[in-house]
Tab-separated table of C-alpha atoms and ligand atoms in Angstrom:
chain	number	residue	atom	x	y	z
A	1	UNK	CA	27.364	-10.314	9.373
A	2	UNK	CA	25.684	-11.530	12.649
A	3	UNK	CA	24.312	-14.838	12.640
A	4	UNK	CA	21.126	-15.382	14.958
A	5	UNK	CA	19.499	-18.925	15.557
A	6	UNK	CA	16.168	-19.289	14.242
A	7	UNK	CA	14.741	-22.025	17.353
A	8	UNK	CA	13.236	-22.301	20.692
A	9	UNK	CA	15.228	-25.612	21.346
A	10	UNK	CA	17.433	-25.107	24.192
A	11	UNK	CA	19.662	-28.396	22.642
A	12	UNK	CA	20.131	-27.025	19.070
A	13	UNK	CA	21.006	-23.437	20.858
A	14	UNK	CA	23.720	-25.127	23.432
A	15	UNK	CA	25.557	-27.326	21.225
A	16	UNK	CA	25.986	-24.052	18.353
A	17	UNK	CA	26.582	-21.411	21.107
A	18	UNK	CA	29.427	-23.327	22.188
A	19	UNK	CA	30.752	-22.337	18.718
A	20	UNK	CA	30.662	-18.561	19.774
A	21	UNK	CA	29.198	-17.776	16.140
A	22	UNK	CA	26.211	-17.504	17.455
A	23	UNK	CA	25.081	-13.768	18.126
A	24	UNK	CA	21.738	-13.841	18.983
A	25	UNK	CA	18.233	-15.989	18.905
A	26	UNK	CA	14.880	-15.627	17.176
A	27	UNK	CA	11.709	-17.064	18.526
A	28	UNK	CA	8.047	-16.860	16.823
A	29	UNK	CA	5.055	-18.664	18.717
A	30	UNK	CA	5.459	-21.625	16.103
A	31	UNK	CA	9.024	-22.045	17.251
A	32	UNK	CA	7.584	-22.043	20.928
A	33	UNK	CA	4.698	-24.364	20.233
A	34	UNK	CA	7.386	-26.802	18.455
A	35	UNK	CA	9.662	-26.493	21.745
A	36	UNK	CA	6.679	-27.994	23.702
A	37	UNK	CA	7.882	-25.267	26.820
A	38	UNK	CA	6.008	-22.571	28.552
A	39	UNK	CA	6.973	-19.440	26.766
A	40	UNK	CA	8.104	-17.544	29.815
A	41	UNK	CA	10.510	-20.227	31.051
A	42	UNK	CA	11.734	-20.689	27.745
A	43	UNK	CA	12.741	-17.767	27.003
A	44	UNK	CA	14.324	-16.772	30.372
A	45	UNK	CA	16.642	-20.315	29.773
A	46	UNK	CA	17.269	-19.108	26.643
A	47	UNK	CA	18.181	-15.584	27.776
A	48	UNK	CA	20.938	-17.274	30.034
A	49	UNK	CA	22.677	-19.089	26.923
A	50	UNK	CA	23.190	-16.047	24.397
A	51	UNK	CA	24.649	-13.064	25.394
A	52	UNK	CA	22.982	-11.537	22.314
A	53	UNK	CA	19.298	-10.305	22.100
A	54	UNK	CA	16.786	-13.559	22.308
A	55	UNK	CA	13.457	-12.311	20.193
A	56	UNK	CA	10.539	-13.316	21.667
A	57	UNK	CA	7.233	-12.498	20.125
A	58	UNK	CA	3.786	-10.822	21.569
A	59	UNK	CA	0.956	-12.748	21.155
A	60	UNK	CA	-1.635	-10.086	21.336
A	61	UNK	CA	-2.811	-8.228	18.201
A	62	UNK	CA	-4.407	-4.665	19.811
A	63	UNK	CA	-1.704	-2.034	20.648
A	64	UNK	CA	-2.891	-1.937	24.208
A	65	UNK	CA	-2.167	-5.715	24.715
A	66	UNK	CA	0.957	-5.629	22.953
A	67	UNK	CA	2.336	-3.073	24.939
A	68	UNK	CA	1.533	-4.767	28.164
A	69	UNK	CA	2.918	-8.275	26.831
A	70	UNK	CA	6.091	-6.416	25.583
A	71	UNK	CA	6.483	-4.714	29.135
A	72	UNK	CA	5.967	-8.187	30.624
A	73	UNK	CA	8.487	-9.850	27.979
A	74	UNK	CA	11.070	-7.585	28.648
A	75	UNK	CA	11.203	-8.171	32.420
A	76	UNK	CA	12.614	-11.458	31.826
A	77	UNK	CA	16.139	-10.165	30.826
A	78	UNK	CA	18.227	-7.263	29.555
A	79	UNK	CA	18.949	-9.165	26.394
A	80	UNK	CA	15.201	-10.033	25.481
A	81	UNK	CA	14.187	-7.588	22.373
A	82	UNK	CA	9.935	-7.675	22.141
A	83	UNK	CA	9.257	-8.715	18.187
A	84	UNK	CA	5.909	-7.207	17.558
A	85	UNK	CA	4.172	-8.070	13.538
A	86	UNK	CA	3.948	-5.345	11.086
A	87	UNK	CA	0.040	-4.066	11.491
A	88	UNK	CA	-0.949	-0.481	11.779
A	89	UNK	CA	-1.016	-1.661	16.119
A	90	UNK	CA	2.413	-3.456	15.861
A	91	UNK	CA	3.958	0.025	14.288
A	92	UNK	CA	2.505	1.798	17.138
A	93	UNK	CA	3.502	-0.624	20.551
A	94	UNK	CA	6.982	-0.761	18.308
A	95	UNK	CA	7.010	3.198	18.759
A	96	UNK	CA	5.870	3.302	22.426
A	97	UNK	CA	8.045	0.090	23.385
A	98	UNK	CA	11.371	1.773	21.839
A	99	UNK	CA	10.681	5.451	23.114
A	100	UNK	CA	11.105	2.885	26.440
A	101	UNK	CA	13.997	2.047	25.450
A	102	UNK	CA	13.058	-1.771	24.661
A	103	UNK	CA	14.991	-3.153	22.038
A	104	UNK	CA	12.047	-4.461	19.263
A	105	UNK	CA	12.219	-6.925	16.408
A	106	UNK	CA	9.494	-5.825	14.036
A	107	UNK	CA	8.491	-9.077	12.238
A	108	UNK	CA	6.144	-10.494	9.103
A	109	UNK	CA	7.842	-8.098	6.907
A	110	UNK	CA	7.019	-8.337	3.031
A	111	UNK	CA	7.657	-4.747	1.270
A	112	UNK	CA	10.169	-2.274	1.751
A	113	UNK	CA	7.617	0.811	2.612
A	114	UNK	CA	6.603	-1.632	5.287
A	115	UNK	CA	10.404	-1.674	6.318
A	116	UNK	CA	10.585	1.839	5.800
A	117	UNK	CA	7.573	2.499	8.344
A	118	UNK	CA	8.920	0.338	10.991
A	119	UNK	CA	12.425	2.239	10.802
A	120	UNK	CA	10.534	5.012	11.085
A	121	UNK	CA	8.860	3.582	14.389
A	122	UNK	CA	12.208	3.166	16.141
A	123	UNK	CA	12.705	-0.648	15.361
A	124	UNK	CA	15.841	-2.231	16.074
A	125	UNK	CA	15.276	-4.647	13.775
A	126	UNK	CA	13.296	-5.552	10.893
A	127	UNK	CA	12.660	-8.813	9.856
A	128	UNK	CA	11.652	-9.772	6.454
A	129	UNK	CA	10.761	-12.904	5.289
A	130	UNK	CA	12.342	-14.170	2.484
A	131	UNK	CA	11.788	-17.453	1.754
A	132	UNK	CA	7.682	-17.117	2.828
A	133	UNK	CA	8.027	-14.709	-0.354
A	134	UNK	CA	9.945	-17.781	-2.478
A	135	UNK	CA	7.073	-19.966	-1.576
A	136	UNK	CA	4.594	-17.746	-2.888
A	137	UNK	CA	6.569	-17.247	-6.333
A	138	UNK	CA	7.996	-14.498	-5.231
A	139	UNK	CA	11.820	-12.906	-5.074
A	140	UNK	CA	12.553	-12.629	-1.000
A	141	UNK	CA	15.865	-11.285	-1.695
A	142	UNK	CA	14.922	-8.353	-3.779
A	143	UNK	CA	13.214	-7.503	-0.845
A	144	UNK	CA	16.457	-7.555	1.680
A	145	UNK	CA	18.049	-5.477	-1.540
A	146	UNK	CA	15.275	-2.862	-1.622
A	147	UNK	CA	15.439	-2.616	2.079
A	148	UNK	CA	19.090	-2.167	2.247
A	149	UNK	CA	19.248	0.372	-0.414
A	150	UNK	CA	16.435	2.502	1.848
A	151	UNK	CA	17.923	2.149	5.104
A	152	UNK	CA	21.425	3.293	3.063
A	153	UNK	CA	19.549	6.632	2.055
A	154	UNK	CA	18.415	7.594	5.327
A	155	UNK	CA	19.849	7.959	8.690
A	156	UNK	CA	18.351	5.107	10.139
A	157	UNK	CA	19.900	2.737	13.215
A	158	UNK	CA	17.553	-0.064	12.494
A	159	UNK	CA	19.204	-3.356	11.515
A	160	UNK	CA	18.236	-5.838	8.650
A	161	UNK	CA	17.875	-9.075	9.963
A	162	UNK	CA	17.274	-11.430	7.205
A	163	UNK	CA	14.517	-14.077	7.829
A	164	UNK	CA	12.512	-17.263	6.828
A	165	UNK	CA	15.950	-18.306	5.448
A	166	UNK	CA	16.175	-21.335	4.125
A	167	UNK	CA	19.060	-22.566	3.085
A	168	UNK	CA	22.714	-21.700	2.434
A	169	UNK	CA	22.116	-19.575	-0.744
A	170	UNK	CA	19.984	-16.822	1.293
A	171	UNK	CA	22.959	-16.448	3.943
A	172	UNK	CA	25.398	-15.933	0.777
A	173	UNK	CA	22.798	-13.761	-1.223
A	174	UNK	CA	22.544	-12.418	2.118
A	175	UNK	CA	25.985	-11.725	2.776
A	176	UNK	CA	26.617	-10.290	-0.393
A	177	UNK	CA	24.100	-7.626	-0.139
A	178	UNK	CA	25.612	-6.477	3.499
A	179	UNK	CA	22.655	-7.476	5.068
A	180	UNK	CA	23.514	-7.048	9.415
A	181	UNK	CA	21.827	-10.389	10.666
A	182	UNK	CA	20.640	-13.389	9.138
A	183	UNK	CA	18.351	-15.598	11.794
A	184	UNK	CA	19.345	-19.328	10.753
A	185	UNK	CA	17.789	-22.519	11.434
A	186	UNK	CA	20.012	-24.809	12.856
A	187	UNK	CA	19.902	-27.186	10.059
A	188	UNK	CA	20.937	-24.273	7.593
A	189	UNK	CA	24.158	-23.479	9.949
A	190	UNK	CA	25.246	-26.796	9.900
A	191	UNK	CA	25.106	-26.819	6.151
A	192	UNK	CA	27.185	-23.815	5.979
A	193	UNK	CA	30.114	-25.822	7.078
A	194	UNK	CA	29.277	-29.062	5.125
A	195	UNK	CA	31.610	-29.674	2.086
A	196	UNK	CA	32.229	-33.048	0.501
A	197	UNK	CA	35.463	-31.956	-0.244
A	198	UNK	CA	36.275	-31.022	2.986
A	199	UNK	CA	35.625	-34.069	3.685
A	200	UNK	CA	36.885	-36.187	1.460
A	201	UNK	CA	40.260	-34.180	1.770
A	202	UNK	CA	40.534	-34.790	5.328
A	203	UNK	CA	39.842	-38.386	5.103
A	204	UNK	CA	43.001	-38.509	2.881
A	205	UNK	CA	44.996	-36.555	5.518
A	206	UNK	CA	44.220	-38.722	8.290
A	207	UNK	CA	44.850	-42.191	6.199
A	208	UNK	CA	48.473	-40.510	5.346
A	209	UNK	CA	49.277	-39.284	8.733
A	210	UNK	CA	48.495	-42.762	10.278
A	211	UNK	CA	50.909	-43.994	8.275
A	212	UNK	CA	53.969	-42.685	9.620
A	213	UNK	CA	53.179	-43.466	12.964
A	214	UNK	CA	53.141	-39.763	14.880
A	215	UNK	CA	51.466	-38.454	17.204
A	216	UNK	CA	51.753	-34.409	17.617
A	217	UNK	CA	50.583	-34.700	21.286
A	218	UNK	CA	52.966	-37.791	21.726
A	219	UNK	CA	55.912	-36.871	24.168
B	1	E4P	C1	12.135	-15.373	12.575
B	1	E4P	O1	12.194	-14.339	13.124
B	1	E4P	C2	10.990	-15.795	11.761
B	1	E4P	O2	9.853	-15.934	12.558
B	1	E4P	C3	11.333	-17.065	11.045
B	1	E4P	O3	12.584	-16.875	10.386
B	1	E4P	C4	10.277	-17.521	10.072
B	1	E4P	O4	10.780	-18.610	9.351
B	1	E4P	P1	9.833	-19.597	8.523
B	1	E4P	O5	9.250	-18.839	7.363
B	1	E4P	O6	10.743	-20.693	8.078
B	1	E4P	O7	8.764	-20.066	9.466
């Protein structure tokens, strides 16, 4: 499974790069607003950091001015995919953007025959939110599950990128189901790693090695 970051903070996006598990970025205009950046600039820093597609979202909500901000978008860089929202106009710049050949993120997903439609509109990925659905009372990951199982029937190239995730428990539910991506905060990645016992374990370790007086490096 690919892990994408979920930010617009160029800090949180160096230090975990430099881990090399990081396989791509995912913007929204909340993400951009919290980086306090110009959008543009933003994303052509961020474009420099991944080698992976960096999402970066149109603003406009008529097919005419989507198209013409996702033409724009993509001139930043070859990795930049256009993320356009799932309306009856985002379907249609997603199918005129991709018979381009721009790579698009179709985002604000919530059922699978929305899923199914932008699969259908030549989406490279879709993007549905899971946890937004969990906050409403909802199941999200049913939803990645009905998705999966739809995608699996048909012959479709369009990748599930699991999003709104928020916590460790999505990435494993996640994971489980086969899902291709899961777009991360970077608070959640860190807590992937986290274990008490891992810690506890190596404190132990350390405290017994000390004691003999080694060094491994030590000539
Ligand atoms: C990413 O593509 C989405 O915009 C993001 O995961 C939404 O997450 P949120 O529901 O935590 O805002």
């Amino acid at each position: 499974m690919k892990f994408f970051l979920d930010t617009a903070n160029v800090d949180e996006i160096t230090e975990l790069a430099s881990t090399g598990l990081v396989d791509g970025i995912t913007t929204n205009p909340s993400l951009i607003a919290a980086s306090g950046r110009n959008m543009i600039e933003v994303i052509k820093e961020i474009t420099g950091l991944v080698d992976g597609p960096v999402s970066a979202e149109v603003t406009a909500t008529d097919y005419d001015n989507m198209v013409a901000e996702g033409r724009l978008l993509k001139q930043i860089a070859k990795n930049v995919a256009v993320k356009v929202p799932l309306t009856f106009d985002g379907l249609k710049a997603c199918k005129t953007l991709a018979d381009e050949g721009t790579s698009v993120n179709v985002t604000l997903c919530f059922s699978a025959t929305q899923a199914l439609l932008a699969a259908k509109a030549g989406a490279t990925f879709i993007s549905p939110f899971a946890g937004r659905l969990d906050d409403i009372g909802g199941v999200g990951m049913e939803l990645i599950s009905d998705i999966i199982e739809v995608y699996s029937n048909y012959d479709f190239k369009t990748e599930v990128l699991v999003a709104s995730v928020r916590g460790p428990l999505h990435v494993l539910q996640a994971a489980r189901m086969g899902a291709d991506i899961a777009t991360v905060p970077a608070a959640v990645i860190k807590a992937l790693y986290k274990h008490p016992l891992t810690d506890k374990g190596l404190e132990a370790f350390i405290s017994d090695w000390e004691k003999t007086g080694q060094s491994i490096l030590e000539k």
